[in-house]
Backbone as a printed PyTorch tensor [residue, N CA C, xyz], in Angstrom:
tensor([[[  4.6940,  81.9170, -37.0550],
         [  4.5180,  83.2410, -37.6030],
         [  5.6640,  84.1280, -37.1150]],

        [[  6.2260,  84.8640, -38.0090],
         [  7.3470,  85.7380, -37.6780],
         [  6.8090,  87.1260, -37.3460]],

        [[  7.3010,  87.6660, -36.2160],
         [  6.8940,  89.0080, -35.8110],
         [  7.6740,  90.0390, -36.6010]],

        [[  7.3070,  91.3090, -36.4290],
         [  8.0010,  92.3920, -37.1310],
         [  9.4830,  92.4430, -36.8000]],

        [[  9.8340,  92.0990, -35.5540],
         [ 11.2400,  92.1390, -35.1430],
         [ 12.0060,  90.8670, -35.5120]],

        [[ 11.3640,  89.9550, -36.2490],
         [ 12.0320,  88.7490, -36.7150],
         [ 11.9490,  87.5740, -35.7610]],

        [[ 11.3900,  87.7910, -34.5690],
         [ 11.2860,  86.7050, -33.5930],
         [ 10.0500,  85.8560, -33.8650]],

        [[ 10.1350,  84.5980, -33.4510],
         [  9.0210,  83.6690, -33.5900],
         [  8.6210,  83.1920, -32.2050]],

        [[  7.3650,  82.8230, -32.0340],
         [  6.8590,  82.3550, -30.7480],
         [  6.7370,  80.8350, -30.7580]],

        [[  7.1360,  80.2210, -29.6380],
         [  7.1100,  78.7750, -29.4920],
         [  6.4140,  78.4300, -28.1780]],

        [[  5.3990,  77.5720, -28.2440],
         [  4.6620,  77.1620, -27.0600],
         [  5.2640,  75.8800, -26.5050]],

        [[  5.5290,  75.8620, -25.2020],
         [  6.0560,  74.6900, -24.5260],
         [  4.9200,  73.6930, -24.3430]],

        [[  5.0760,  72.4950, -24.9060],
         [  4.0260,  71.4760, -24.8470],
         [  4.3630,  70.4220, -23.8090]],

        [[  3.3460,  70.0650, -23.0170],
         [  3.4850,  68.9680, -22.0650],
         [  3.2270,  67.6430, -22.7540]],

        [[  3.3860,  66.5510, -22.0160],
         [  3.1830,  65.2200, -22.5950],
         [  1.7300,  64.9940, -23.0030]],

        [[  0.8080,  65.6940, -22.3510],
         [ -0.6170,  65.5430, -22.6860],
         [ -1.0880,  66.5520, -23.7300]],

        [[ -0.1740,  67.3540, -24.2730],
         [ -0.5230,  68.2960, -25.3320],
         [ -0.8940,  69.6840, -24.8520]],

        [[ -0.9360,  69.8980, -23.5100],
         [ -1.2570,  71.2470, -23.0210],
         [ -0.0510,  72.1540, -23.2220]],

        [[ -0.3190,  73.4180, -23.4650],
         [  0.7330,  74.3940, -23.7300],
         [  0.7470,  75.4090, -22.5950]],

        [[  1.7810,  75.3060, -21.7360],
         [  1.8030,  76.0710, -20.4960],
         [  2.5150,  77.4200, -20.6100]],

        [[  3.5130,  77.5220, -21.4570],
         [  4.3030,  78.7510, -21.5540],
         [  4.6310,  79.0440, -23.0090]],

        [[  4.9850,  80.2960, -23.2770],
         [  5.4060,  80.6900, -24.6210],
         [  6.7690,  81.3520, -24.5110]],

        [[  7.6950,  80.9030, -25.3510],
         [  9.0380,  81.4680, -25.4150],
         [  9.2410,  82.0330, -26.8110]],

        [[  9.9480,  83.1470, -26.9130],
         [ 10.1940,  83.7260, -28.2300],
         [ 11.6840,  83.7300, -28.5180]],

        [[ 12.0050,  83.6730, -29.7940],
         [ 13.3980,  83.7010, -30.2110],
         [ 13.4860,  83.7390, -31.7210]],

        [[ 14.6560,  84.0710, -32.2270],
         [ 14.8670,  84.0750, -33.6700],
         [ 14.8920,  82.6610, -34.2250]],

        [[ 15.3270,  81.7000, -33.3950],
         [ 15.4180,  80.3020, -33.8110],
         [ 14.7510,  79.4300, -32.7480]],

        [[ 14.3520,  78.2120, -33.1220],
         [ 13.7870,  77.3120, -32.1200],
         [ 14.7840,  77.0000, -30.9930]],

        [[ 16.0770,  76.9120, -31.3280],
         [ 17.0780,  76.6090, -30.3130],
         [ 17.1550,  77.7160, -29.2610]],

        [[ 17.0320,  78.9580, -29.6930],
         [ 17.0770,  80.0710, -28.7480],
         [ 15.9190,  79.9670, -27.7500]],

        [[ 14.7280,  79.6370, -28.2500],
         [ 13.5740,  79.4660, -27.3610],
         [ 13.7680,  78.2470, -26.4560]],

        [[ 14.3660,  77.1710, -26.9790],
         [ 14.6010,  75.9660, -26.1800],
         [ 15.5960,  76.2380, -25.0500]],

        [[ 16.6090,  77.0600, -25.3110],
         [ 17.5600,  77.4150, -24.2550],
         [ 16.8700,  78.1900, -23.1430]],

        [[ 15.9520,  79.0700, -23.5060],
         [ 15.2020,  79.8180, -22.4950],
         [ 14.3570,  78.8590, -21.6560]],

        [[ 13.7380,  77.8870, -22.3080],
         [ 12.9290,  76.9050, -21.5900],
         [ 13.8050,  76.0310, -20.6940]],

        [[ 14.9860,  75.6560, -21.1650],
         [ 15.8830,  74.7930, -20.3970],
         [ 16.3820,  75.4810, -19.1280]],

        [[ 16.5140,  76.7860, -19.1550],
         [ 16.9790,  77.5020, -17.9540],
         [ 15.9600,  77.4300, -16.8330]],

        [[ 14.7250,  77.0660, -17.1420],
         [ 13.6980,  76.9180, -16.1070],
         [ 13.6850,  75.5280, -15.4800]],

        [[ 14.4810,  74.6110, -16.0230],
         [ 14.5640,  73.2680, -15.4500],
         [ 15.2390,  73.3240, -14.0890]],

        [[ 15.0640,  72.2660, -13.2980],
         [ 15.6980,  72.1750, -11.9880],
         [ 17.1990,  71.9800, -12.1970]],

        [[ 18.0250,  72.9680, -11.8290],
         [ 19.4580,  72.8670, -12.1300],
         [ 20.1910,  71.8980, -11.2040]],

        [[ 21.1750,  71.1990, -11.7620],
         [ 22.0270,  70.2970, -11.0010],
         [ 23.2590,  71.0650, -10.5220]],

        [[ 24.1090,  70.3830,  -9.7750],
         [ 25.3120,  71.0370,  -9.2460],
         [ 26.3820,  71.2180, -10.3180]],

        [[ 26.3600,  70.3630, -11.3610],
         [ 27.3220,  70.4910, -12.4550],
         [ 26.6700,  70.0070, -13.7460]],

        [[ 27.3000,  70.3130, -14.8840],
         [ 26.7270,  69.9000, -16.1620],
         [ 26.6900,  68.3810, -16.2760]],

        [[ 27.7160,  67.6990, -15.7840],
         [ 27.7590,  66.2390, -15.8580],
         [ 26.6580,  65.5820, -15.0260]],

        [[ 26.2660,  66.2230, -13.9220],
         [ 25.2510,  65.6570, -13.0340],
         [ 23.8270,  66.0270, -13.4410]],

        [[ 23.6810,  66.8780, -14.4330],
         [ 22.3570,  67.3880, -14.8190],
         [ 21.5060,  66.2990, -15.4730]],

        [[ 20.2260,  66.2800, -15.1130],
         [ 19.2710,  65.3510, -15.7190],
         [ 18.8410,  65.8910, -17.0760]],

        [[ 18.7660,  65.0210, -18.0550],
         [ 18.3140,  65.4010, -19.3970],
         [ 16.7940,  65.3050, -19.4370]],

        [[ 16.1360,  66.3380, -19.9520],
         [ 14.6800,  66.4070, -20.0110],
         [ 14.2540,  66.7400, -21.4350]],

        [[ 13.1800,  66.0910, -21.9000],
         [ 12.6710,  66.3890, -23.2370],
         [ 11.8890,  67.6990, -23.2100]],

        [[ 12.1940,  68.5640, -24.1520],
         [ 11.5060,  69.8510, -24.3020],
         [ 10.8530,  69.8480, -25.6760]],

        [[  9.5240,  70.0370, -25.7060],
         [  8.7790,  70.0580, -26.9670],
         [  8.2110,  71.4540, -27.1590]],

        [[  8.5740,  72.1000, -28.2590],
         [  8.1330,  73.4620, -28.5490],
         [  7.3720,  73.4840, -29.8710]],

        [[  6.0910,  73.8990, -29.8070],
         [  5.3030,  74.0350, -31.0370],
         [  5.4560,  75.4570, -31.5410]],

        [[  5.8460,  75.5810, -32.8030],
         [  5.9750,  76.9050, -33.4010],
         [  4.5790,  77.4460, -33.6610]],

        [[  4.2810,  78.6100, -33.0860],
         [  2.9520,  79.2090, -33.2430],
         [  2.6660,  79.4920, -34.7170]],

        [[  1.4550,  79.1660, -35.1450],
         [  1.0550,  79.4120, -36.5180],
         [  1.4250,  78.2900, -37.4640]],

        [[  2.0650,  77.2350, -36.9510],
         [  2.4390,  76.0970, -37.7870],
         [  2.0600,  74.8000, -37.0750]],

        [[  2.2820,  73.6780, -37.7610],
         [  2.0430,  72.3790, -37.1280],
         [  3.3610,  71.7170, -36.7020]],

        [[  4.4570,  72.4690, -36.6870],
         [  5.7710,  71.9280, -36.3410],
         [  5.9790,  71.8990, -34.8300]],

        [[  6.4640,  70.7560, -34.3310],
         [  6.8690,  70.6310, -32.9380],
         [  8.3590,  70.3010, -32.9350]],

        [[  9.1630,  71.2110, -32.4070],
         [ 10.6100,  71.0310, -32.3250],
         [ 10.9070,  70.3090, -31.0160]],

        [[ 11.6530,  69.2110, -31.0960],
         [ 11.9400,  68.3890, -29.9240],
         [ 13.4190,  68.5230, -29.5770]],

        [[ 13.6660,  68.8800, -28.3110],
         [ 15.0270,  69.0540, -27.8120],
         [ 15.2120,  68.2380, -26.5430]],

        [[ 16.4550,  67.8910, -26.2530],
         [ 16.8440,  67.3510, -24.9670],
         [ 17.5450,  68.5040, -24.2650]],

        [[ 17.0860,  68.8660, -23.0770],
         [ 17.6530,  70.0070, -22.3750],
         [ 18.1170,  69.6520, -20.9850]],

        [[ 19.1150,  70.4000, -20.4770],
         [ 19.5970,  70.2070, -19.1230],
         [ 20.1290,  71.5270, -18.5980]],

        [[ 20.1300,  71.6700, -17.2730],
         [ 20.5600,  72.9170, -16.6390],
         [ 21.4280,  72.5970, -15.4230]],

        [[ 22.3140,  73.5390, -15.0880],
         [ 23.2000,  73.3560, -13.9430],
         [ 23.5960,  74.7140, -13.3830]],

        [[ 24.0620,  74.7040, -12.1220],
         [ 24.5650,  75.9210, -11.4790],
         [ 26.0400,  76.0910, -11.8250]],

        [[ 26.4360,  77.3420, -11.9600],
         [ 27.8300,  77.6530, -12.2520],
         [ 28.1730,  78.9830, -11.5950]],

        [[ 29.4220,  79.1710, -11.2500],
         [ 29.8690,  80.4460, -10.6780],
         [ 29.8050,  81.5280, -11.7440]],

        [[ 29.4060,  82.7050, -11.3380],
         [ 29.3410,  83.8390, -12.2670],
         [ 30.7580,  84.2490, -12.6590]],

        [[ 30.9350,  84.8280, -13.8490],
         [ 32.2780,  85.2660, -14.2590],
         [ 32.7970,  86.3870, -13.3630]],

        [[ 34.1070,  86.5410, -13.3350],
         [ 34.7320,  87.5620, -12.4870],
         [ 34.3180,  88.9750, -12.8760]],

        [[ 34.0470,  89.2100, -14.1560],
         [ 33.6880,  90.5510, -14.6130],
         [ 32.1750,  90.7660, -14.6650]],

        [[ 31.4550,  90.0520, -13.8000],
         [ 29.9890,  90.1460, -13.8000],
         [ 29.5340,  91.5250, -13.3290]],

        [[ 28.3450,  91.9680, -13.7910],
         [ 27.8060,  93.2420, -13.2940],
         [ 27.3760,  93.1030, -11.8270]],

        [[ 27.2080,  94.2160, -11.1450],
         [ 26.8720,  94.2190,  -9.7170],
         [ 25.5630,  93.5050,  -9.4070]],

        [[ 24.5920,  93.5860, -10.3180],
         [ 23.2750,  93.0120, -10.0540],
         [ 23.2510,  91.4960, -10.1920]],

        [[ 24.2650,  90.9060, -10.8260],
         [ 24.2620,  89.4610, -11.0750],
         [ 24.6650,  88.6990,  -9.8100]],

        [[ 23.9380,  87.6150,  -9.4840],
         [ 24.3100,  86.8380,  -8.2970],
         [ 25.6300,  86.0890,  -8.5220]],

        [[ 26.2070,  85.5810,  -7.4240],
         [ 27.4890,  84.8740,  -7.5130],
         [ 27.3570,  83.5200,  -8.2050]],

        [[ 26.1630,  82.9260,  -8.1270],
         [ 25.9270,  81.6450,  -8.7870],
         [ 24.7940,  81.8110,  -9.7990]],

        [[ 25.0050,  81.3470, -11.0330],
         [ 24.0140,  81.5040, -12.0960],
         [ 23.5940,  80.1400, -12.6270]],

        [[ 22.4930,  80.1150, -13.3540],
         [ 22.0180,  78.8820, -13.9840],
         [ 22.4100,  78.8970, -15.4530]],

        [[ 23.1150,  77.8690, -15.8650],
         [ 23.4850,  77.6730, -17.2700],
         [ 22.6140,  76.5580, -17.8230]],

        [[ 22.4370,  76.5180, -19.1380],
         [ 21.6310,  75.4760, -19.7640],
         [ 22.1870,  75.1430, -21.1360]],

        [[ 21.8280,  73.9590, -21.6120],
         [ 22.2080,  73.5570, -22.9530],
         [ 21.0970,  72.6740, -23.5010]],

        [[ 21.0020,  72.5950, -24.8310],
         [ 19.9960,  71.7630, -25.4810],
         [ 20.6190,  71.0360, -26.6610]],

        [[ 19.9970,  69.9270, -27.0110],
         [ 20.4230,  69.1400, -28.1650],
         [ 19.1770,  68.7790, -28.9560]],

        [[ 19.1470,  69.1440, -30.2330],
         [ 17.9590,  68.9010, -31.0600],
         [ 17.7960,  67.4170, -31.3480]],

        [[ 16.5750,  66.9100, -31.1410],
         [ 16.2650,  65.5150, -31.3850],
         [ 15.4890,  65.3160, -32.6790]],

        [[ 14.7670,  66.3670, -33.1290],
         [ 14.0270,  66.2690, -34.3660],
         [ 12.8310,  67.1950, -34.4000]],

        [[ 12.0240,  67.0220, -35.4500],
         [ 10.8000,  67.8070, -35.6470],
         [  9.6610,  66.8390, -35.9170]],

        [[  8.5150,  67.0920, -35.3060],
         [  7.2910,  66.3390, -35.6000],
         [  6.2670,  67.3060, -36.1690]],

        [[  5.3440,  66.7760, -36.9310],
         [  4.2420,  67.5750, -37.4420],
         [  2.9570,  67.0740, -36.8140]],

        [[  2.1500,  67.9980, -36.2940],
         [  0.8880,  67.6270, -35.6540],
         [ -0.1470,  67.2430, -36.6960]],

        [[ -1.0010,  66.2860, -36.3340],
         [ -2.0790,  65.8530, -37.2210],
         [ -3.3840,  66.5600, -36.9380]],

        [[ -3.3980,  67.4130, -35.9110],
         [ -4.6380,  68.0700, -35.4530],
         [ -5.2610,  68.9280, -36.5320]]])
């Protein structure tokens, strides 16, 4: 379901089907990136573990499946004062869409 501001809600699904968190975004990828930033970050992108992220679009039977990973990186030189020196970066790769039979 699309909200008035154009964003959609996506529930993070576990392997047993429980939905622990909700992420919002204009696209499923935007919500998946938010979910990936919560993963345990590695020291570099190459060393990062790939984790499956399953997001069910609220109001539909679609489950968007992504492979996500996160890593620590130095903050840019022109960072604002409130930003820490080391930040968490993330990336995702779409694996497909499933439809629930429920």
